[in-house]
PDB file of C-alpha atoms in Angstrom:
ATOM      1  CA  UNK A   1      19.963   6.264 -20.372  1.00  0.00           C
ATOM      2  CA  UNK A   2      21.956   3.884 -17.943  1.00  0.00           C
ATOM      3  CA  UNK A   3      19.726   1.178 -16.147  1.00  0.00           C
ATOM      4  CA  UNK A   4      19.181   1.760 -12.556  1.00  0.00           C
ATOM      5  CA  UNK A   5      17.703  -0.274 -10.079  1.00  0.00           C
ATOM      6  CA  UNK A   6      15.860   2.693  -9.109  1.00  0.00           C
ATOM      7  CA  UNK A   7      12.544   2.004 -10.520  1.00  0.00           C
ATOM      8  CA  UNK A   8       9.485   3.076  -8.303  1.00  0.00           C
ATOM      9  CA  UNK A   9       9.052   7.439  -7.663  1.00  0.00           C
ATOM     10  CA  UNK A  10       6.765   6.630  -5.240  1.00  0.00           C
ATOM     11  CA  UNK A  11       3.482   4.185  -4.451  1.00  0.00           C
ATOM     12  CA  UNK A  12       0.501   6.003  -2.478  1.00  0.00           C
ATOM     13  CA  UNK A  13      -2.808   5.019  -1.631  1.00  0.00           C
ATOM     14  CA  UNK A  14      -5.417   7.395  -1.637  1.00  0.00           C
ATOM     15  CA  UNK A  15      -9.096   7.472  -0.254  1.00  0.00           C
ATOM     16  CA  UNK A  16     -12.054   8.319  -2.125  1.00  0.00           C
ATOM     17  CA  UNK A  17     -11.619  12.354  -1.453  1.00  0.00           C
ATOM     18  CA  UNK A  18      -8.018  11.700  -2.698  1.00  0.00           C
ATOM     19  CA  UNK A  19      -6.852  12.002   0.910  1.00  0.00           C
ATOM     20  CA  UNK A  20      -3.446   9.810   1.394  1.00  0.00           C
ATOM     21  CA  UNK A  21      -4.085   6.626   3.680  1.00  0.00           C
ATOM     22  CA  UNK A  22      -0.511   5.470   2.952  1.00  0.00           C
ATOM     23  CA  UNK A  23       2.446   5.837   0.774  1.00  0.00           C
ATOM     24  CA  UNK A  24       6.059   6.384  -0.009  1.00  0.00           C
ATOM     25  CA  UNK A  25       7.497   8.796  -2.052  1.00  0.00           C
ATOM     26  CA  UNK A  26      11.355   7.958  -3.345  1.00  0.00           C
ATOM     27  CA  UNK A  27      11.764  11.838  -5.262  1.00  0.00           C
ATOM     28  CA  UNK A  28       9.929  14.322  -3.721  1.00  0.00           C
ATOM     29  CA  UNK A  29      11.029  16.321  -1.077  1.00  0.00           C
ATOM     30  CA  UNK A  30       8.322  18.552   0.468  1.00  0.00           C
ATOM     31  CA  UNK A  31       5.111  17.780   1.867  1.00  0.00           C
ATOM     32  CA  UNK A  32       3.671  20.722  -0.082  1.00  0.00           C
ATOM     33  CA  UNK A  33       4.722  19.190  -3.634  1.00  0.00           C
ATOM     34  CA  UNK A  34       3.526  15.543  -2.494  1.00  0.00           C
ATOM     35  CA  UNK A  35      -0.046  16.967  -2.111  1.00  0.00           C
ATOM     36  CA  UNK A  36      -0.059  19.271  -4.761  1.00  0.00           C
ATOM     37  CA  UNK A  37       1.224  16.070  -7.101  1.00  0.00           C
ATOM     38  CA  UNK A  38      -1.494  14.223  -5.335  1.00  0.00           C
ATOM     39  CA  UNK A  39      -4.533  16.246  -6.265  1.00  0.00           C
ATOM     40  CA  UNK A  40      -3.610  16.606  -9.199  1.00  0.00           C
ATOM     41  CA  UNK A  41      -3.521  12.988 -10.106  1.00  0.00           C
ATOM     42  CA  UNK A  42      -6.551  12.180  -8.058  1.00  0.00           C
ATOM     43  CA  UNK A  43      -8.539  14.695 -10.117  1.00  0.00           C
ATOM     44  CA  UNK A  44      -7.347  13.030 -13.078  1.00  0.00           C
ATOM     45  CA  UNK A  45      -7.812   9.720 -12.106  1.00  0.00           C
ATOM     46  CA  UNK A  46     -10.580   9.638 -10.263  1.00  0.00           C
ATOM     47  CA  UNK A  47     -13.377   9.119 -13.167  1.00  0.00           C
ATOM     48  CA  UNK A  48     -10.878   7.968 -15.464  1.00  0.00           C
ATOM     49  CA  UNK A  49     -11.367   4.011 -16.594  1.00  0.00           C
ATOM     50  CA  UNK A  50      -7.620   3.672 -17.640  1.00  0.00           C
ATOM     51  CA  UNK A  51      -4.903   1.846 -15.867  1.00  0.00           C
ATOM     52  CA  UNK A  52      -1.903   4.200 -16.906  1.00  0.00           C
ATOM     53  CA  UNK A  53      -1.568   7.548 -16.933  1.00  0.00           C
ATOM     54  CA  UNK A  54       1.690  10.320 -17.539  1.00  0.00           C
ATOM     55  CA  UNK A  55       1.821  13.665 -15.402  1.00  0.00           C
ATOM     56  CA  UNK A  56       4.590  15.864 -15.315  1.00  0.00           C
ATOM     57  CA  UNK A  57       6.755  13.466 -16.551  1.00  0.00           C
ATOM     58  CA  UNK A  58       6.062  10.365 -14.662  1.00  0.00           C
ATOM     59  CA  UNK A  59       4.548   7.627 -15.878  1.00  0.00           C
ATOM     60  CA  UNK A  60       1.908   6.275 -13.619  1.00  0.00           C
ATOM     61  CA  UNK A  61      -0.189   2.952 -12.957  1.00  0.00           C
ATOM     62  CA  UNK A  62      -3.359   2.790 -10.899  1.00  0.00           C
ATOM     63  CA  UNK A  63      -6.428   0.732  -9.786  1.00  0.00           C
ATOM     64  CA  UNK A  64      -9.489   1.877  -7.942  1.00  0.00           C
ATOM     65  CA  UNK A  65     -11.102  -0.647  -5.577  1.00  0.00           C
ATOM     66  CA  UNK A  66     -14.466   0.554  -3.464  1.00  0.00           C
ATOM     67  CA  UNK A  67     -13.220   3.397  -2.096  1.00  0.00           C
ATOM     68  CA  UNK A  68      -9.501   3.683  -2.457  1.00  0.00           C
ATOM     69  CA  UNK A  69      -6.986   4.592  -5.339  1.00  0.00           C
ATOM     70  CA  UNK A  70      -4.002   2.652  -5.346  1.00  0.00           C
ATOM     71  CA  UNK A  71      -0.974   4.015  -7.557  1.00  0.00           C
ATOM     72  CA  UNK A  72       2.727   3.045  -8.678  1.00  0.00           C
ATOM     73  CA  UNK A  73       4.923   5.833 -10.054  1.00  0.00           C
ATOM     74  CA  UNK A  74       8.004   5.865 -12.178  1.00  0.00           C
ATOM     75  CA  UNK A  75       9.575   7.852 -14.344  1.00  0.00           C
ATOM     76  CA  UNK A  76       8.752   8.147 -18.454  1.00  0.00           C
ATOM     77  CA  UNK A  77      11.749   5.245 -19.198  1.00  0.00           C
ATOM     78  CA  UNK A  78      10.065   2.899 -16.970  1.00  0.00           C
ATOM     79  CA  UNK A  79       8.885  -0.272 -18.271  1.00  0.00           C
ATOM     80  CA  UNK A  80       4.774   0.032 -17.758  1.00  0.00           C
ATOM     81  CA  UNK A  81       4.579  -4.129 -17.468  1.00  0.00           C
ATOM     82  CA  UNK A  82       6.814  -3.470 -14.458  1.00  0.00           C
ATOM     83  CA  UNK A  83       5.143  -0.798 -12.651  1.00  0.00           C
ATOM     84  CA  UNK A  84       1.922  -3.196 -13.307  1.00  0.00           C
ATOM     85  CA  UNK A  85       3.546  -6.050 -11.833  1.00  0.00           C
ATOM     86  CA  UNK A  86       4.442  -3.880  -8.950  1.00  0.00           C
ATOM     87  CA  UNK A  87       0.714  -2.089  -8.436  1.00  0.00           C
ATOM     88  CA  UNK A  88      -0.244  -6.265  -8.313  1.00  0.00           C
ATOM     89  CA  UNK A  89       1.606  -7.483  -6.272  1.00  0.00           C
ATOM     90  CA  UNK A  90       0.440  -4.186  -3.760  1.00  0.00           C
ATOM     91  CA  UNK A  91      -3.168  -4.674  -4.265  1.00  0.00           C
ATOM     92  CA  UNK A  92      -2.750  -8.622  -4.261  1.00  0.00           C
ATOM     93  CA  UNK A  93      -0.818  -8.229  -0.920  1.00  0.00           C
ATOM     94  CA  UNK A  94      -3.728  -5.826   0.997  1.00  0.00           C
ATOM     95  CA  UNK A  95      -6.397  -7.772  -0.266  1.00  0.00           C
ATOM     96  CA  UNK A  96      -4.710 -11.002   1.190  1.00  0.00           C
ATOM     97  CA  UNK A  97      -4.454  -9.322   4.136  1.00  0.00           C
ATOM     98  CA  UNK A  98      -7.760  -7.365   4.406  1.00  0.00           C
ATOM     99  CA  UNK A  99      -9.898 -10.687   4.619  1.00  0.00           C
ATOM    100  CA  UNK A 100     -12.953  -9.076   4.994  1.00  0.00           C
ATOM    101  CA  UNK A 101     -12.466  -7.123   1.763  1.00  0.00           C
ATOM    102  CA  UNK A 102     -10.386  -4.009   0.528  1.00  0.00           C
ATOM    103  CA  UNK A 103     -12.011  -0.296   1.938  1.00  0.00           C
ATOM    104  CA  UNK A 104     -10.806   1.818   3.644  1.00  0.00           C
ATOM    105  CA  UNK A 105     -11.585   1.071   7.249  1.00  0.00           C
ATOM    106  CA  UNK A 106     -10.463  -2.092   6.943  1.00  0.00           C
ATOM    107  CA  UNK A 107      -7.249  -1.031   5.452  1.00  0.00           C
ATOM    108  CA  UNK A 108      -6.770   1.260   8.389  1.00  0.00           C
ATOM    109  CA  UNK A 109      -7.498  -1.681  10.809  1.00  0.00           C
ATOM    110  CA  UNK A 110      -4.699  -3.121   9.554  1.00  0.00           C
ATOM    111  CA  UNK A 111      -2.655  -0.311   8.709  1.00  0.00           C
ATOM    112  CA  UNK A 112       0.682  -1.580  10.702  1.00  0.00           C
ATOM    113  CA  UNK A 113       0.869  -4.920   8.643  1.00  0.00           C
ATOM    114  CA  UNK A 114       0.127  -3.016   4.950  1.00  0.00           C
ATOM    115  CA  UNK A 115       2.654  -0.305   5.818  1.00  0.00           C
ATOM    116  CA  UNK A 116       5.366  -3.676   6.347  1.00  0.00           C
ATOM    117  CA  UNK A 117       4.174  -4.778   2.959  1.00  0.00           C
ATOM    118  CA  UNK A 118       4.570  -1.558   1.107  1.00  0.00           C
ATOM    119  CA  UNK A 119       7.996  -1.722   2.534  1.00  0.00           C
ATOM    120  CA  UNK A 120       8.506  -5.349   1.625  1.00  0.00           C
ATOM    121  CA  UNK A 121       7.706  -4.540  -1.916  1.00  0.00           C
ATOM    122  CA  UNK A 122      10.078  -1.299  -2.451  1.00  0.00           C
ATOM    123  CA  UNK A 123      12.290  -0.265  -0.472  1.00  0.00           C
ATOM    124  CA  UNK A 124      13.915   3.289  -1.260  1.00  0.00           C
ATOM    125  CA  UNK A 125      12.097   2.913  -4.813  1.00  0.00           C
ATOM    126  CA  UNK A 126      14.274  -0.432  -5.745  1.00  0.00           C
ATOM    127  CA  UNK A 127      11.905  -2.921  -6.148  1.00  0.00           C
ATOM    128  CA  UNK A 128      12.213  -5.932  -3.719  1.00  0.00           C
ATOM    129  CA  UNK A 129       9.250  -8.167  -4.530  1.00  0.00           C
ATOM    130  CA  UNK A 130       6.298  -8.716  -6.771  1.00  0.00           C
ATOM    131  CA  UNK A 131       5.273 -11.819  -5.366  1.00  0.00           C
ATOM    132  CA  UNK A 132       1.915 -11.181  -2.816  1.00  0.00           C
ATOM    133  CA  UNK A 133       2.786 -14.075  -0.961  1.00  0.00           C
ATOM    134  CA  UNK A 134       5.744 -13.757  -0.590  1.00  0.00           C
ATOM    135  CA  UNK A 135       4.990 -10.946   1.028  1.00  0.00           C
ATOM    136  CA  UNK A 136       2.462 -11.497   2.842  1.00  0.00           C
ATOM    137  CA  UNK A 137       4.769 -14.359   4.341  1.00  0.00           C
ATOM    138  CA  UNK A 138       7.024 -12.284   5.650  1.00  0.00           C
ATOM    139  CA  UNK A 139       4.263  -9.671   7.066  1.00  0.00           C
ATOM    140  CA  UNK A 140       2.487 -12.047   8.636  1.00  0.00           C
ATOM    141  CA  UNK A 141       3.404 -13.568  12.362  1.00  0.00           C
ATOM    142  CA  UNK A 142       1.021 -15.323  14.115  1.00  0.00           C
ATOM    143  CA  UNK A 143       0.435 -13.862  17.807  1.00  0.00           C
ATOM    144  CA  UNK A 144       0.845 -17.325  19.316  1.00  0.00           C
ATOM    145  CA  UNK A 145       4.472 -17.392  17.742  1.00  0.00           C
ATOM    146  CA  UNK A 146       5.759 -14.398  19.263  1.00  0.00           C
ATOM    147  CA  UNK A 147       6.730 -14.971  23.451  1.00  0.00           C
ATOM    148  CA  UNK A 148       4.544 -12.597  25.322  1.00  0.00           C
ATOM    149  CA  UNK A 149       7.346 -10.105  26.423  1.00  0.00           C
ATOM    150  CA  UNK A 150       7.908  -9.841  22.576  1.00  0.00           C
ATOM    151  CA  UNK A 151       4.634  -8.465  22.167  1.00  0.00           C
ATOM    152  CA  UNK A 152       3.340  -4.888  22.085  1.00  0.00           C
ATOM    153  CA  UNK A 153       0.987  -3.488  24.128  1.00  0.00           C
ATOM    154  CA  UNK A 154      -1.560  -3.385  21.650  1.00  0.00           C
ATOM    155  CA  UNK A 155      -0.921  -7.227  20.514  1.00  0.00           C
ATOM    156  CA  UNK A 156      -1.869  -8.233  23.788  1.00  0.00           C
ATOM    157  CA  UNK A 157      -4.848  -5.977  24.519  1.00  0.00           C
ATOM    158  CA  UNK A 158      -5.662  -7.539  20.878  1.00  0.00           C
ATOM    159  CA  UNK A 159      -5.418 -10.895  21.433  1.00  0.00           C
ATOM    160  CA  UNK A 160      -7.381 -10.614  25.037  1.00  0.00           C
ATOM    161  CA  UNK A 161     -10.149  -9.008  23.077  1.00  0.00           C
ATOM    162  CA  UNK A 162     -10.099 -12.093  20.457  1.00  0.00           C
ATOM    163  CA  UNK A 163     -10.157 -13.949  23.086  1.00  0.00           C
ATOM    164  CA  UNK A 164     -13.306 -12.219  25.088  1.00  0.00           C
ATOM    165  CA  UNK A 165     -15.052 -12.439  21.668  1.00  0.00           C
ATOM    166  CA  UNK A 166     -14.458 -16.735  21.181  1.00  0.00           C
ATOM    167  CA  UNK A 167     -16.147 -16.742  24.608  1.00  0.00           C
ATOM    168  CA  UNK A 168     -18.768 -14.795  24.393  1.00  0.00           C
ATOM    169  CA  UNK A 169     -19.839 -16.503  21.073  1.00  0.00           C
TER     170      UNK A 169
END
């Protein structure tokens, strides 16, 4: 087999009822097959102590934090050490982000800036990055950086309610 740059099938994130938070898929093409292929490896992951795991051909990395299931997929030629370096560099990347710790409702907080990182890692399943902070370098811009016509409405509704909060305290 040729090498391709091509490596990821797909990361997803899933919560503890092995409902998707987040993801990208690079192969599939329904939504029916995505969560048919994700119950499937939620029910086999879910109890499971083991980092790697092959289903229907794909070779598959994962980590469960608290209450969410993070997984890298790539076909049966890929390189496990790889698709490890990638799942890292993921969780690595929301943890730095998620301060307060990684769960779900902090994750979904945040979702905006861990959606930019899952696209700063892969990008159409080539991977781009497997450094977390280099990532989280490029995710991150301070509020006070961007001019406030820049801004979205919910920046500025954020950063007046940060703001409410210092002087209250």
């Amino acid at each position: 087999m040729e090498p391709s740059l091509y490596i990821i099938k797909g990361i997803i994130l899933l919560d503890n009822d092995g409902n998707r938070i987040m993801g990208k898929y690079y192969d599939y093409s329904s939504a029916k097959e995505k969560g048919e292929f994700e119950k499937k490896l939620f029910n086999k992951t879910y109890k499971a102590n083991g980092e790697i795991i092959m289903i229907d051909g794909l070779t598959i990395v994962y980590r469960s934090i608290v209450d969410l299931h993070f997984y890298v997929i790539g076909s049966t030629n890929e390189n496990e050490v790889i698709l490890v370096s990638v799942l890292n560099c993921f969780y690595d990347t929301i943890s730095m982000i998620l301060k307060r710790g990684v769960e779900k409702k902090s994750l979904i907080e945040y979702m905006d800036t861990c959606t930019l990182a899952l696209d700063e890692i892969c990008d159409s399943g080539i991977i781009l990055e497997i450094d977390p902070m280099a990532v989280l370098h490029r995710v991150s811009i301070r509020d006070n950086d961007l001019p406030l016509g820049e801004q979205t409405l919910f920046d500025v509704f954020k950063m007046a309610k940060d703001q409410l909060k210092s002087n209250f305290r």
